[in-house]
Amino acid sequence: MRNISAALENIILGGGTRRPDYKVYAWDPAEATISEVVSANGILDDPAPVDLTPYVSDVSWSDRQLTFALVDPAGLFHPDFGELRHCLKDGAILRLLEGDETVPEVDWAITFTGQVHGQIGWKQSRSTGQITSRLTVFGRGETQAYKRRKITSQEYTVGTDIGIALYDICKTFLGLTGKEMRIPFTLGRQFKHKTNQLAQVTPWDGVCSLLKVVCYQPFFDGEGKLSYVNKSLHRPAARLFEDGDRIKELEVPECSQDTVNKVTVTFLDSQLERVDGPYQKLGQAQVTTGFFSMHETLETWWSEDRKQRADGTSMKVIKSVNSGILPVGSEHYTQLDEFHGQIEVEISVWVPILATVMIAEYLAAAFIPDDVIVLGFGASEGITIPVGRIIQAQAMIGILLIMMSIGSAQYEVWGTPYDFAYLEKKSVAVEDGLDYWLENNLDIKNDFIGTHDQADIIAMTELSWQKCLSMPRKVSVADDPRLEVGDIIGLPDGRKLVISALSKNIKRGEIPTLLIEGCKVLTA
Amino acid sequence: MSIRQIIDWAIEDSRSQMTGTIVSPFYEYSDYGGHWVWACDVDLGENLGVLRCVPVAANNRELIYAEQGRAVTLSRLNNGKWVITGLAKSLNSTVHYIFMSFTDDTYQVLRKQLRGYIIRPLTYGELGTLVVPYGYGVLPYGAQGKFDAEGNFLEIVETY
């Protein structure tokens, strides 16, 4: 609800005679920025605005735009040569003040702040002599620059309040100062993920997605400040229309649309969770070893890129180093970390020693003189056995045995591969008893939500909000400048409406009829 | 049928990427063109179910290693078919359901439920105990089972 001065509030609620009045001020965009106008306390007087009020008539006001006719017999606002054309050119800043003749202007309420987009209309007719000009001013929320270009924000770490990120983004990408924001600096919700960033989204979408975490919807209020509508409707009515209040008209408009009856909130869980794969072969190794190698170390990784994790690993020996004639060593496996393990092949010490000794013996035996043993009595023929060669042959057999034990060993490592993933989780609020072919789903995807608790609240709030939107109401009442979009009003029958749009036609000296478009509030 | 529903369907149809979980070993199958391609079954989540025979996109150097339980991204080709194009960092998981009722002026939360399932190979113990009283031998080693969010067994998943 808009704060207004006590003097103006007394006039509105006092029941006395009201003499409504208004003022329209315009600033040349070359001299003042909308940020300066909005940030100023009251009306910015340096540079001083142009008072358009004497030229303005037929004012149509809504919370999004202001339309009025300009009475311009002197051609002051002609877009080409008008003396005051600069204060209505593209980007010109306009403000509407509403109050009462009996109250000083300083106590009036600022009910609209916006800018001219493009060129104003201006027409002069020779036949009728009429000079007419029609002007539409758009609220700050209609600025297309907020909704077209894509931005990438800086990173925000876990634990940062979402409000802090919001202020930062509004300052950096929307050009807003702290004075231009009515959203609390801290929203009571913190980022749950390690790093958080808006990437390649429009600034307005970014603001919306941040505020969605707390079920808020952003809008620019009459003063041009960034405010919010709280979709959670558990709050008291901003204004109760008692039986004595004059509700001029109550309309239940037709709403021939299927209602959203299911809301799915998809988010990325903030905790990395382990996901196991099936038990399988993770890696393999092979080695050729023997007496020439005392020790072999074989590393096995679970994937070529060395990024696969695994657990519960063990070695399967496909072919052992001991599969030869002699058992020559031992084989051991150790998992070093989650990414790889190590196979160690130890060759027994005696193998190289024996090989060395045998070679030495073979060499030494070559020096043994060959004693010839002749078999047979007095025979001139027979067989001779050189004794030294027998010793040499024995050494050769030893060497060959060791050489025959040289072989290739093959190993496999088996285990359970796993990886860590952020699980994509969902919270679904759905009407009870709904068949799936009747579902009319609204998808909300927001990675700033980190837990099911947050997502549950958003899903429930959004579904009840969508249900409210399906029950529109229109109420016409005597103008109350305090009312804003998002306010809840109470009707005499006890029902409540949440305001979704406001509009009125303003004339001097006449209390405007405020058309409130809203939706019926459902209570828990 | 409303315009909104039609738009929702159109949006759903125009989706060009999804994530899913591999729920079968990889196998070869002959596609419509008669080519042998590597494929597997991919679980797309609770509402969409298991998509069978999803081929692995050719010439994809990103996909180095993927086995059952892995999260993968699926992309839609121009002809409307889905192919596995890479590994995904997020994985479809469980879903909280909140059932609400609405009357003229009020609403209330009736109950909450945790839904979702995982598909994984049955363990040795499960192979022996699931088909009572026959024990081991009825279910082949490597049979896949579907379990709910609480870990309760739901059914055996047919595999190719």
XYZ file of C-alpha atoms in Angstrom:
684
model
C 0.000 0.000 0.000
C 1.268 3.426 -0.944
C 2.279 5.700 1.895
C 0.639 9.089 1.678
C 0.764 12.080 3.964
C -1.492 12.236 6.975
C -3.106 15.399 5.622
C -4.128 13.714 2.377
C -5.229 10.580 4.211
C -7.492 12.663 6.426
C -9.121 14.195 3.384
C -9.676 10.790 1.745
C -10.925 8.966 4.815
C -12.453 11.920 6.634
C -15.623 11.874 4.641
C -15.535 15.614 4.068
C -15.742 17.313 0.717
C -12.887 16.328 -1.551
C -11.552 18.629 -4.246
C -9.229 16.380 -6.175
C -6.510 17.986 -8.196
C -3.479 16.837 -10.089
C -0.191 18.056 -11.499
C 1.883 16.756 -14.386
C 5.600 17.546 -14.462
C 8.078 16.791 -17.219
C 11.881 16.767 -17.329
C 14.096 17.084 -20.354
C 16.044 13.771 -20.554
C 19.154 15.731 -21.570
C 19.132 17.506 -18.220
C 17.899 14.878 -15.784
C 17.814 11.118 -15.643
C 14.866 9.091 -14.453
C 17.092 7.783 -11.702
C 17.669 11.326 -10.408
C 13.958 12.098 -10.607
C 12.955 8.948 -8.731
C 15.730 9.183 -6.133
C 14.921 12.789 -5.218
C 12.907 13.492 -2.130
C 9.616 14.775 -3.501
C 9.838 16.596 -6.812
C 13.294 17.129 -8.253
C 13.821 20.869 -8.516
C 17.305 21.003 -9.967
C 16.830 20.946 -12.915
C 13.332 22.301 -12.464
C 10.592 20.435 -14.301
C 8.203 21.931 -16.831
C 4.711 22.094 -15.404
C 2.434 20.600 -18.056
C -0.696 20.829 -15.925
C -2.235 23.839 -17.697
C -2.075 22.006 -21.037
C -3.254 18.585 -19.862
C -6.781 17.215 -20.162
C -8.561 13.843 -20.489
C -6.144 12.012 -18.270
C -6.367 8.241 -18.329
C -4.282 6.596 -15.667
C -3.347 2.997 -15.118
C -0.594 1.414 -13.101
C 1.349 0.831 -16.324
C 0.729 3.889 -18.459
C -0.577 7.419 -18.460
C -2.413 8.879 -21.427
C -3.615 12.460 -21.818
C -4.434 15.082 -24.406
C -2.360 18.225 -24.728
C -4.112 21.500 -25.396
C -1.442 23.369 -27.326
C -2.763 26.366 -29.237
C 0.646 28.048 -29.242
C 2.381 25.019 -30.664
C 4.704 24.796 -27.665
C 5.032 21.056 -27.977
C 5.308 20.703 -31.729
C 7.976 17.973 -32.168
C 9.892 20.086 -34.720
C 9.858 23.659 -33.511
C 7.853 23.794 -30.251
C 9.500 25.834 -27.545
C 8.937 23.103 -24.961
C 9.415 20.141 -27.312
C 12.497 18.956 -25.433
C 10.493 18.052 -22.369
C 8.334 15.650 -24.408
C 10.936 14.099 -26.656
C 11.914 10.476 -26.635
C 12.940 9.478 -23.104
C 11.350 12.514 -21.430
C 10.444 11.850 -17.803
C 6.947 12.613 -16.601
C 5.352 12.446 -13.187
C 1.745 12.652 -12.095
C 0.874 13.986 -8.667
C -2.581 13.551 -7.220
C -3.902 15.408 -4.239
C -6.491 17.830 -3.099
C -6.849 21.558 -3.486
C -7.103 21.900 0.274
C -3.791 20.149 0.900
C -0.367 21.640 0.111
C 1.240 20.148 -2.950
C 4.111 18.774 -0.931
C 1.617 16.358 0.657
C 0.272 15.030 -2.608
C 0.862 11.478 -3.730
C 3.045 10.645 -6.725
C 0.938 8.073 -8.555
C 2.803 7.745 -11.823
C 6.383 8.038 -13.046
C 7.312 7.110 -16.562
C 8.932 8.053 -19.808
C 7.895 8.982 -23.333
C 8.857 6.275 -25.791
C 9.387 7.578 -29.295
C 7.639 10.634 -30.614
C 4.447 12.256 -29.354
C 1.450 12.783 -31.645
C 0.659 16.371 -32.702
C -1.978 17.488 -35.225
C -3.090 20.846 -36.609
C -6.131 21.080 -38.878
C -6.729 24.093 -41.154
C -10.392 23.277 -41.661
C -11.326 23.102 -37.987
C -8.478 25.127 -36.572
C -7.914 22.452 -33.973
C -4.510 21.714 -32.595
C -4.516 18.375 -30.810
C -1.828 16.310 -29.302
C -2.122 12.944 -27.609
C 0.545 11.564 -25.395
C 1.151 8.169 -23.829
C 3.726 7.782 -21.123
C 4.887 4.335 -20.097
C 5.900 3.174 -16.649
C 9.459 2.026 -15.985
C 8.401 -1.601 -16.151
C 7.692 -1.186 -19.870
C 11.300 -0.267 -20.668
C 12.255 -2.687 -23.413
C 15.950 -2.398 -22.635
C 15.245 -4.372 -19.472
C 13.681 -7.182 -21.459
C 15.718 -7.541 -24.624
C 19.437 -7.473 -24.057
C 21.093 -10.441 -22.405
C 23.364 -10.116 -19.439
C 25.779 -12.261 -17.459
C 26.221 -11.359 -13.828
C 29.123 -11.946 -11.523
C 29.223 -15.085 -9.390
C 27.664 -15.227 -5.942
C 28.849 -17.804 -3.473
C 26.853 -20.138 -1.286
C 25.252 -18.419 1.690
C 24.845 -15.025 -0.001
C 21.405 -13.603 0.623
C 19.392 -13.434 -2.572
C 18.487 -9.822 -1.784
C 22.151 -8.827 -1.943
C 22.488 -10.364 -5.400
C 19.257 -8.697 -6.443
C 20.465 -5.258 -5.372
C 23.738 -5.833 -7.141
C 22.054 -6.858 -10.383
C 19.557 -3.983 -10.219
C 22.412 -1.562 -9.684
C 24.624 -2.999 -12.405
C 22.135 -3.870 -15.125
C 19.025 -1.773 -14.430
C 20.857 1.331 -13.272
C 18.846 1.551 -10.067
C 20.121 3.087 -6.872
C 19.185 1.943 -3.383
C 16.678 4.789 -3.168
C 14.834 3.431 -6.179
C 14.064 0.102 -4.549
C 11.361 -0.818 -2.121
C 12.399 -4.463 -1.942
C 14.128 -5.380 1.338
C 17.908 -5.605 1.121
C 17.833 -9.074 2.655
C 15.128 -11.512 1.647
C 15.871 -14.225 4.186
C 16.795 -16.791 1.543
C 20.372 -17.687 0.773
C 21.968 -19.302 -2.239
C 22.397 -23.018 -1.658
C 24.741 -23.806 -4.528
C 28.473 -23.276 -4.500
C 28.444 -20.705 -7.289
C 25.443 -18.817 -8.563
C 25.270 -16.641 -11.612
C 22.811 -15.205 -14.085
C 24.001 -16.066 -17.548
C 22.561 -14.883 -20.834
C 19.178 -13.804 -19.522
C 17.495 -10.449 -19.762
C 17.859 -8.264 -16.659
C 14.127 -8.377 -16.007
C 14.021 -12.182 -16.254
C 16.964 -12.316 -13.882
C 15.206 -10.143 -11.322
C 12.031 -12.228 -11.716
C 13.868 -15.520 -11.247
C 15.634 -14.253 -8.122
C 12.385 -12.994 -6.620
C 10.584 -16.214 -7.553
C 12.510 -17.960 -4.796
C 10.572 -15.877 -2.270
C 7.314 -15.940 -4.278
C 7.561 -12.245 -5.185
C 6.726 -10.661 -8.511
C 8.481 -7.378 -9.334
C 6.825 -4.201 -10.581
C 7.549 -0.471 -10.626
C 5.256 1.532 -8.387
C 3.816 5.018 -8.969
C 7.005 6.695 -7.791
C 9.019 4.646 -10.262
C 10.575 2.516 -7.537
C 11.060 -1.213 -7.878
C 8.553 -2.949 -5.644
C 7.010 -6.409 -5.451
C 3.771 -8.323 -5.222
C 3.837 -11.076 -2.668
C 2.061 -14.097 -4.141
C 1.524 -15.540 -0.705
C -1.862 -14.116 0.191
C -1.722 -14.813 3.929
C -1.790 -11.202 4.950
C -4.474 -8.829 6.152
C -6.388 -6.619 3.780
C -4.775 -3.252 3.102
C -8.197 -1.691 3.022
C -11.567 -2.993 4.156
C -14.552 -1.690 2.300
C -17.192 -1.653 5.001
C -20.897 -1.588 4.364
C -20.852 2.195 4.444
C -18.261 2.483 1.683
C -19.618 3.140 -1.740
C -18.745 0.333 -4.074
C -20.112 1.652 -7.320
C -19.902 -1.539 -9.283
C -18.925 -5.139 -8.756
C -18.377 -7.307 -11.769
C -17.470 -10.952 -12.112
C -16.017 -11.023 -15.622
C -16.185 -14.068 -17.777
C -13.015 -16.136 -17.710
C -13.253 -18.798 -20.361
C -9.843 -20.335 -19.974
C -8.711 -23.602 -18.553
C -7.219 -23.078 -15.151
C -3.722 -24.110 -14.286
C -4.259 -27.080 -11.994
C -0.732 -28.344 -11.647
C 2.497 -26.496 -10.965
C 5.851 -28.215 -11.417
C 8.871 -26.573 -9.852
C 12.112 -28.015 -11.198
C 15.351 -27.198 -9.453
C 18.874 -28.451 -9.106
C 19.596 -29.942 -5.720
C 22.428 -28.128 -4.026
C 24.075 -31.309 -2.767
C 26.214 -33.410 -5.055
C 24.975 -36.968 -4.759
C 26.838 -40.122 -5.536
C 25.442 -42.188 -8.402
C 26.767 -45.743 -8.699
C 27.165 -47.667 -11.918
C 27.155 -51.466 -12.198
C 30.107 -53.574 -11.022
C 32.389 -53.896 -14.013
C 35.917 -54.002 -15.372
C 37.514 -50.643 -14.802
C 40.980 -51.098 -16.158
C 43.632 -53.565 -17.234
C 47.399 -53.870 -17.163
C 50.012 -56.217 -18.526
C 53.715 -56.607 -17.978
C 56.591 -58.728 -19.181
C 58.926 -59.493 -16.342
C 61.425 -61.999 -15.014
C 64.937 -62.255 -13.592
C 65.949 -58.951 -15.161
C 63.429 -56.966 -13.156
C 63.149 -56.932 -9.428
C 60.024 -54.785 -9.222
C 57.301 -53.585 -11.613
C 54.729 -50.923 -10.774
C 51.671 -50.686 -13.022
C 49.171 -47.867 -12.724
C 45.589 -48.410 -13.810
C 43.123 -45.601 -14.307
C 39.372 -46.115 -14.477
C 38.987 -44.128 -17.667
C 41.136 -42.693 -20.416
C 40.469 -39.151 -19.331
C 41.348 -40.132 -15.728
C 38.152 -38.597 -14.383
C 36.107 -41.683 -13.594
C 35.685 -42.492 -9.908
C 35.275 -46.009 -8.567
C 34.926 -47.836 -5.318
C 35.365 -51.412 -3.987
C 37.989 -52.258 -6.558
C 39.882 -55.544 -6.727
C 42.369 -57.223 -9.059
C 41.598 -60.227 -11.206
C 44.738 -62.072 -12.340
C 44.194 -63.197 -15.906
C 47.757 -64.484 -16.315
C 50.168 -64.555 -13.453
C 53.929 -64.025 -13.418
C 54.042 -67.443 -11.784
C 52.335 -69.216 -14.663
C 55.740 -70.293 -15.977
C 57.728 -73.341 -14.776
C 59.063 -71.695 -11.648
C 57.157 -69.472 -9.207
C 59.261 -66.363 -9.478
C 57.413 -63.631 -7.647
C 54.286 -62.147 -6.107
C 51.559 -59.701 -7.286
C 49.732 -57.117 -5.171
C 47.025 -54.560 -5.888
C 46.312 -51.336 -4.006
C 43.666 -48.691 -4.767
C 45.517 -45.395 -4.465
C 42.595 -43.019 -4.768
C 39.126 -42.874 -6.248
C 40.516 -42.481 -9.747
C 43.229 -45.118 -9.999
C 45.025 -48.035 -8.440
C 48.453 -49.652 -8.572
C 49.563 -53.199 -9.287
C 52.959 -54.176 -7.927
C 54.834 -57.203 -9.215
C 57.730 -58.340 -6.986
C 60.301 -60.787 -8.418
C 61.822 -63.009 -5.723
C 65.394 -62.108 -4.780
C 66.785 -65.563 -5.491
C 65.854 -65.343 -9.171
C 68.404 -62.726 -10.281
C 70.940 -64.070 -7.759
C 70.557 -67.557 -9.090
C 70.763 -66.300 -12.665
C 73.978 -64.438 -11.881
C 75.444 -67.363 -10.028
C 74.549 -69.737 -12.840
C 76.151 -67.519 -15.474
C 79.249 -67.249 -13.295
C 79.220 -70.963 -12.822
C 78.825 -71.499 -16.570
C 81.799 -69.281 -17.197
C 83.872 -70.901 -14.455
C 83.041 -74.351 -15.687
C 84.492 -73.448 -19.081
C 87.889 -73.408 -17.412
C 87.568 -76.916 -16.038
C 89.974 -79.207 -17.986
C 88.200 -82.037 -19.682
C 89.195 -85.318 -18.050
C 88.374 -88.048 -20.514
C 86.884 -91.221 -19.246
C 87.312 -94.053 -21.646
C 84.924 -96.914 -21.287
C 85.915 -100.535 -22.229
C 88.919 -102.704 -21.653
C 91.853 -102.103 -23.977
C 89.465 -100.763 -26.519
C 90.607 -98.316 -29.074
C 87.181 -96.969 -29.470
C 84.383 -95.908 -27.101
C 82.648 -92.781 -25.770
C 84.137 -89.933 -23.904
C 82.281 -87.762 -21.394
C 84.059 -84.448 -20.741
C 83.375 -83.856 -17.054
C 83.734 -80.088 -17.324
C 80.917 -79.887 -19.931
C 78.552 -81.700 -17.610
C 79.025 -79.013 -15.034
C 78.561 -76.374 -17.726
C 75.353 -78.037 -18.938
C 73.996 -78.029 -15.410
C 74.630 -74.283 -15.202
C 73.005 -73.809 -18.631
C 69.887 -75.676 -17.514
C 69.618 -73.397 -14.510
C 69.938 -70.324 -16.707
C 67.417 -71.615 -19.194
C 64.930 -72.470 -16.430
C 65.083 -68.932 -15.159
C 64.767 -67.580 -18.694
C 61.801 -69.816 -19.331
C 60.126 -68.243 -16.359
C 60.152 -64.881 -18.110
C 56.615 -64.161 -19.132
C 53.911 -61.637 -19.636
C 51.361 -61.207 -16.879
C 47.886 -59.781 -17.401
C 45.630 -58.206 -14.825
C 42.178 -56.643 -14.695
C 40.794 -54.316 -12.045
C 37.093 -54.588 -11.306
C 34.922 -52.368 -9.173
C 31.869 -50.121 -8.928
C 32.239 -46.892 -10.871
C 30.454 -43.878 -9.510
C 30.141 -40.211 -10.174
C 28.767 -37.207 -8.423
C 25.849 -35.406 -9.973
C 23.508 -32.642 -9.007
C 20.147 -34.300 -8.999
C 17.422 -32.467 -10.816
C 14.507 -32.532 -8.434
C 10.913 -31.518 -8.687
C 8.126 -30.391 -6.453
C 4.674 -30.704 -7.897
C 1.568 -29.101 -6.459
C -1.507 -30.607 -8.043
C -5.225 -30.612 -7.470
C -6.254 -33.732 -5.679
C -8.002 -36.374 -7.742
C -6.915 -34.952 -11.071
C -6.610 -37.408 -13.940
C -3.406 -36.901 -15.851
C -5.173 -36.202 -19.139
C -6.840 -33.224 -17.499
C -3.639 -31.714 -16.261
C -2.894 -28.154 -17.267
C 0.636 -27.775 -16.085
C 2.693 -24.674 -15.390
C 6.425 -25.320 -15.437
C 8.758 -23.285 -13.281
C 12.457 -23.970 -13.643
C 14.692 -22.143 -11.239
C 18.174 -23.219 -10.195
C 18.359 -20.680 -7.375
C 16.079 -22.986 -5.432
C 18.252 -25.477 -3.623
C 16.011 -27.627 -1.460
C 12.711 -29.431 -1.616
C 11.386 -27.296 1.240
C 11.818 -24.123 -0.783
C 10.412 -25.721 -3.913
C 7.368 -27.098 -2.069
C 6.425 -23.647 -0.817
C 6.842 -22.126 -4.263
C 4.747 -24.851 -5.907
C 1.912 -24.494 -3.392
C 1.967 -20.693 -3.474
C 2.015 -20.598 -7.260
C -0.859 -23.056 -7.593
C -3.050 -21.102 -5.181
C -2.003 -17.890 -6.999
C -2.973 -19.377 -10.357
C -6.294 -20.467 -8.878
C -6.870 -16.905 -7.715
C -6.061 -15.588 -11.195
C -8.775 -17.807 -12.607
C -11.389 -15.973 -10.536
C -11.114 -12.371 -11.701
C -13.254 -9.611 -10.239
C -13.715 -5.955 -11.053
C -14.711 -3.406 -8.483
C -15.349 0.289 -9.021
C -14.901 2.493 -5.996
C -14.245 6.110 -5.186
C -10.554 6.764 -5.774
C -8.127 5.877 -3.034
C -4.578 6.830 -4.055
C -3.155 4.562 -1.368
C -4.074 1.397 -3.244
C -1.390 -0.322 -5.307
C -1.046 -3.475 -7.336
C -0.632 -6.455 -5.020
C -2.699 -4.984 -2.195
C -5.537 -7.008 -0.768
C -8.886 -5.340 -0.251
C -11.756 -6.674 1.818
C -15.313 -6.531 0.531
C -18.359 -6.057 2.747
C -19.340 -9.742 2.376
C -16.048 -10.759 3.955
C -14.372 -11.905 0.758
C -11.023 -10.517 -0.257
C -9.506 -9.500 -3.577
C -5.876 -9.120 -4.534
C -5.366 -6.190 -6.894
C -3.823 -7.062 -10.255
C -4.419 -3.779 -12.111
C -5.760 -0.303 -11.455
C -7.130 2.355 -13.770
C -9.101 5.579 -13.663
C -9.948 8.698 -15.608
C -8.873 11.874 -13.838
C -10.651 15.213 -14.063
C -10.147 18.342 -12.028
C -12.576 18.794 -9.168
C -14.119 15.379 -9.553
C -13.437 12.325 -7.449
C -12.251 9.713 -9.951
C -13.787 6.292 -10.055
C -11.063 3.764 -9.469
C -11.508 0.556 -11.425
C -9.877 -2.245 -9.478
C -9.133 -5.403 -11.395
C -8.338 -8.216 -9.087
C -8.772 -11.833 -8.222
C -10.542 -13.571 -5.425
C -8.273 -14.520 -2.556
C -8.420 -18.125 -1.430
C -7.673 -18.619 2.230
C -6.029 -21.674 3.686
C -8.678 -28.279 -24.949
C -7.576 -24.688 -24.588
C -5.162 -22.500 -26.496
C -2.938 -22.659 -23.472
C -2.841 -26.441 -23.637
C -2.073 -26.353 -27.336
C 0.734 -23.884 -26.681
C 2.048 -26.092 -23.889
C 2.117 -29.063 -26.236
C 3.859 -27.001 -28.872
C 6.455 -25.914 -26.341
C 6.890 -29.505 -25.227
C 7.252 -30.626 -28.829
C 9.793 -27.971 -29.599
C 12.092 -29.036 -26.809
C 15.390 -29.856 -28.330
C 17.248 -31.164 -25.306
C 16.434 -33.436 -22.404
C 18.349 -35.243 -19.739
C 17.865 -38.875 -18.935
C 19.444 -41.800 -17.196
C 20.846 -44.829 -18.953
C 18.920 -47.862 -17.769
C 20.316 -50.665 -19.909
C 23.618 -51.955 -21.172
C 24.630 -50.685 -24.584
C 23.653 -52.867 -27.510
C 23.690 -52.734 -31.272
C 20.550 -52.467 -33.283
C 19.653 -51.892 -36.884
C 18.034 -48.540 -37.505
C 15.503 -47.681 -40.197
C 18.252 -47.149 -42.684
C 19.594 -50.620 -42.051
C 22.705 -49.362 -40.299
C 23.983 -50.986 -37.160
C 24.221 -48.391 -34.420
C 25.066 -48.456 -30.753
C 22.066 -47.696 -28.578
C 20.667 -48.072 -25.112
C 17.463 -47.419 -23.183
C 17.142 -44.055 -21.470
C 14.851 -43.200 -18.582
C 13.457 -39.712 -19.088
C 11.793 -39.330 -15.733
C 8.525 -39.977 -14.104
C 6.085 -38.724 -16.688
C 7.919 -39.636 -19.840
C 9.049 -43.129 -18.924
C 11.761 -45.161 -20.605
C 12.710 -44.378 -24.177
C 13.926 -47.515 -25.938
C 16.713 -47.887 -28.494
C 18.164 -44.390 -28.262
C 21.179 -44.291 -30.559
C 24.428 -42.635 -29.633
C 25.139 -39.706 -31.927
C 27.960 -40.371 -34.313
C 31.259 -38.528 -34.072
C 30.614 -37.441 -30.538
C 33.962 -37.076 -28.895
C 32.433 -35.878 -25.664
C 30.874 -39.238 -24.882
C 33.893 -41.212 -23.740
C 32.417 -43.341 -21.052
C 28.818 -44.066 -20.179
C 27.256 -46.998 -18.440
C 24.001 -47.731 -16.740
C 23.092 -45.122 -14.169
C 24.870 -42.339 -16.008
C 23.049 -39.100 -16.776
C 23.125 -38.212 -20.441
C 21.805 -35.383 -22.558
C 19.547 -36.177 -25.456
C 19.141 -33.943 -28.463
C 16.415 -33.992 -31.012
C 17.349 -34.374 -34.676
C 15.514 -32.622 -37.450
C 13.497 -35.744 -38.139
C 12.193 -35.711 -34.567
C 14.279 -38.604 -33.272
C 16.273 -38.374 -30.091
C 19.940 -39.261 -29.864
C 22.409 -39.330 -26.994
C 24.791 -36.454 -27.485
C 26.721 -36.172 -24.274
C 27.051 -36.626 -20.570
C 24.814 -34.578 -18.291
C 25.790 -33.131 -14.969
C 22.271 -33.329 -13.594
C 20.137 -36.393 -13.130
C 16.405 -36.787 -12.992
C 15.446 -37.666 -9.504
C 12.623 -37.921 -7.070
C 9.534 -35.736 -7.141
C 7.621 -34.268 -4.230
C 3.904 -34.289 -4.851
C 1.662 -31.989 -2.869
C -2.030 -32.664 -3.265
C -4.257 -29.664 -2.719
C -8.002 -29.196 -2.774
C -9.800 -25.997 -3.661
C -13.285 -24.919 -2.764
C -15.044 -21.635 -3.514
C -13.081 -19.547 -1.055
C -10.541 -21.822 0.564
C -7.807 -24.265 -0.205
C -6.001 -26.853 1.825
C -3.026 -29.133 1.519
C -4.299 -32.695 1.772
C -1.138 -34.767 1.721
C 2.415 -34.967 0.466
C 4.038 -37.842 -1.320
C 7.516 -38.681 -2.547
C 7.488 -40.177 -6.026
C 10.074 -41.290 -8.525
C 12.012 -44.457 -9.179
C 15.402 -45.803 -10.086
C 16.262 -48.688 -12.379
C 19.293 -50.768 -11.511
C 20.590 -54.330 -11.881
C 19.283 -56.686 -9.233
C 21.773 -57.739 -6.617
C 22.678 -61.362 -5.963
C 20.435 -61.344 -2.911
C 17.511 -59.963 -4.866
C 18.000 -62.491 -7.657
C 17.583 -65.219 -5.086
C 14.712 -63.826 -3.098
C 12.472 -61.922 -5.474
C 10.838 -64.934 -7.117
C 9.614 -66.820 -4.089
C 9.832 -69.791 -3.634
C 12.044 -70.665 -6.594
C 15.177 -68.830 -5.560
C 18.172 -68.555 -7.851
C 17.918 -69.470 -11.485
C 14.596 -67.939 -12.462
C 15.916 -64.463 -13.039
C 19.010 -64.155 -15.215
C 22.057 -62.415 -13.885
C 21.938 -58.798 -14.997
C 18.142 -58.506 -14.813
C 17.007 -54.945 -14.192
C 14.652 -53.940 -11.414
C 12.580 -50.830 -10.885
C 12.492 -49.413 -7.355
C 10.428 -46.553 -5.948
C 11.762 -43.450 -4.201
C 11.770 -45.260 -0.864
C 13.778 -48.162 -2.320
C 10.866 -50.595 -2.536
C 10.926 -53.029 -5.427
C 8.283 -52.312 -8.073
C 8.870 -54.558 -11.058
C 11.334 -56.283 -13.331
C 12.220 -54.152 -16.319
C 12.104 -55.847 -19.650
C 15.386 -55.516 -21.505
C 16.342 -56.168 -25.068
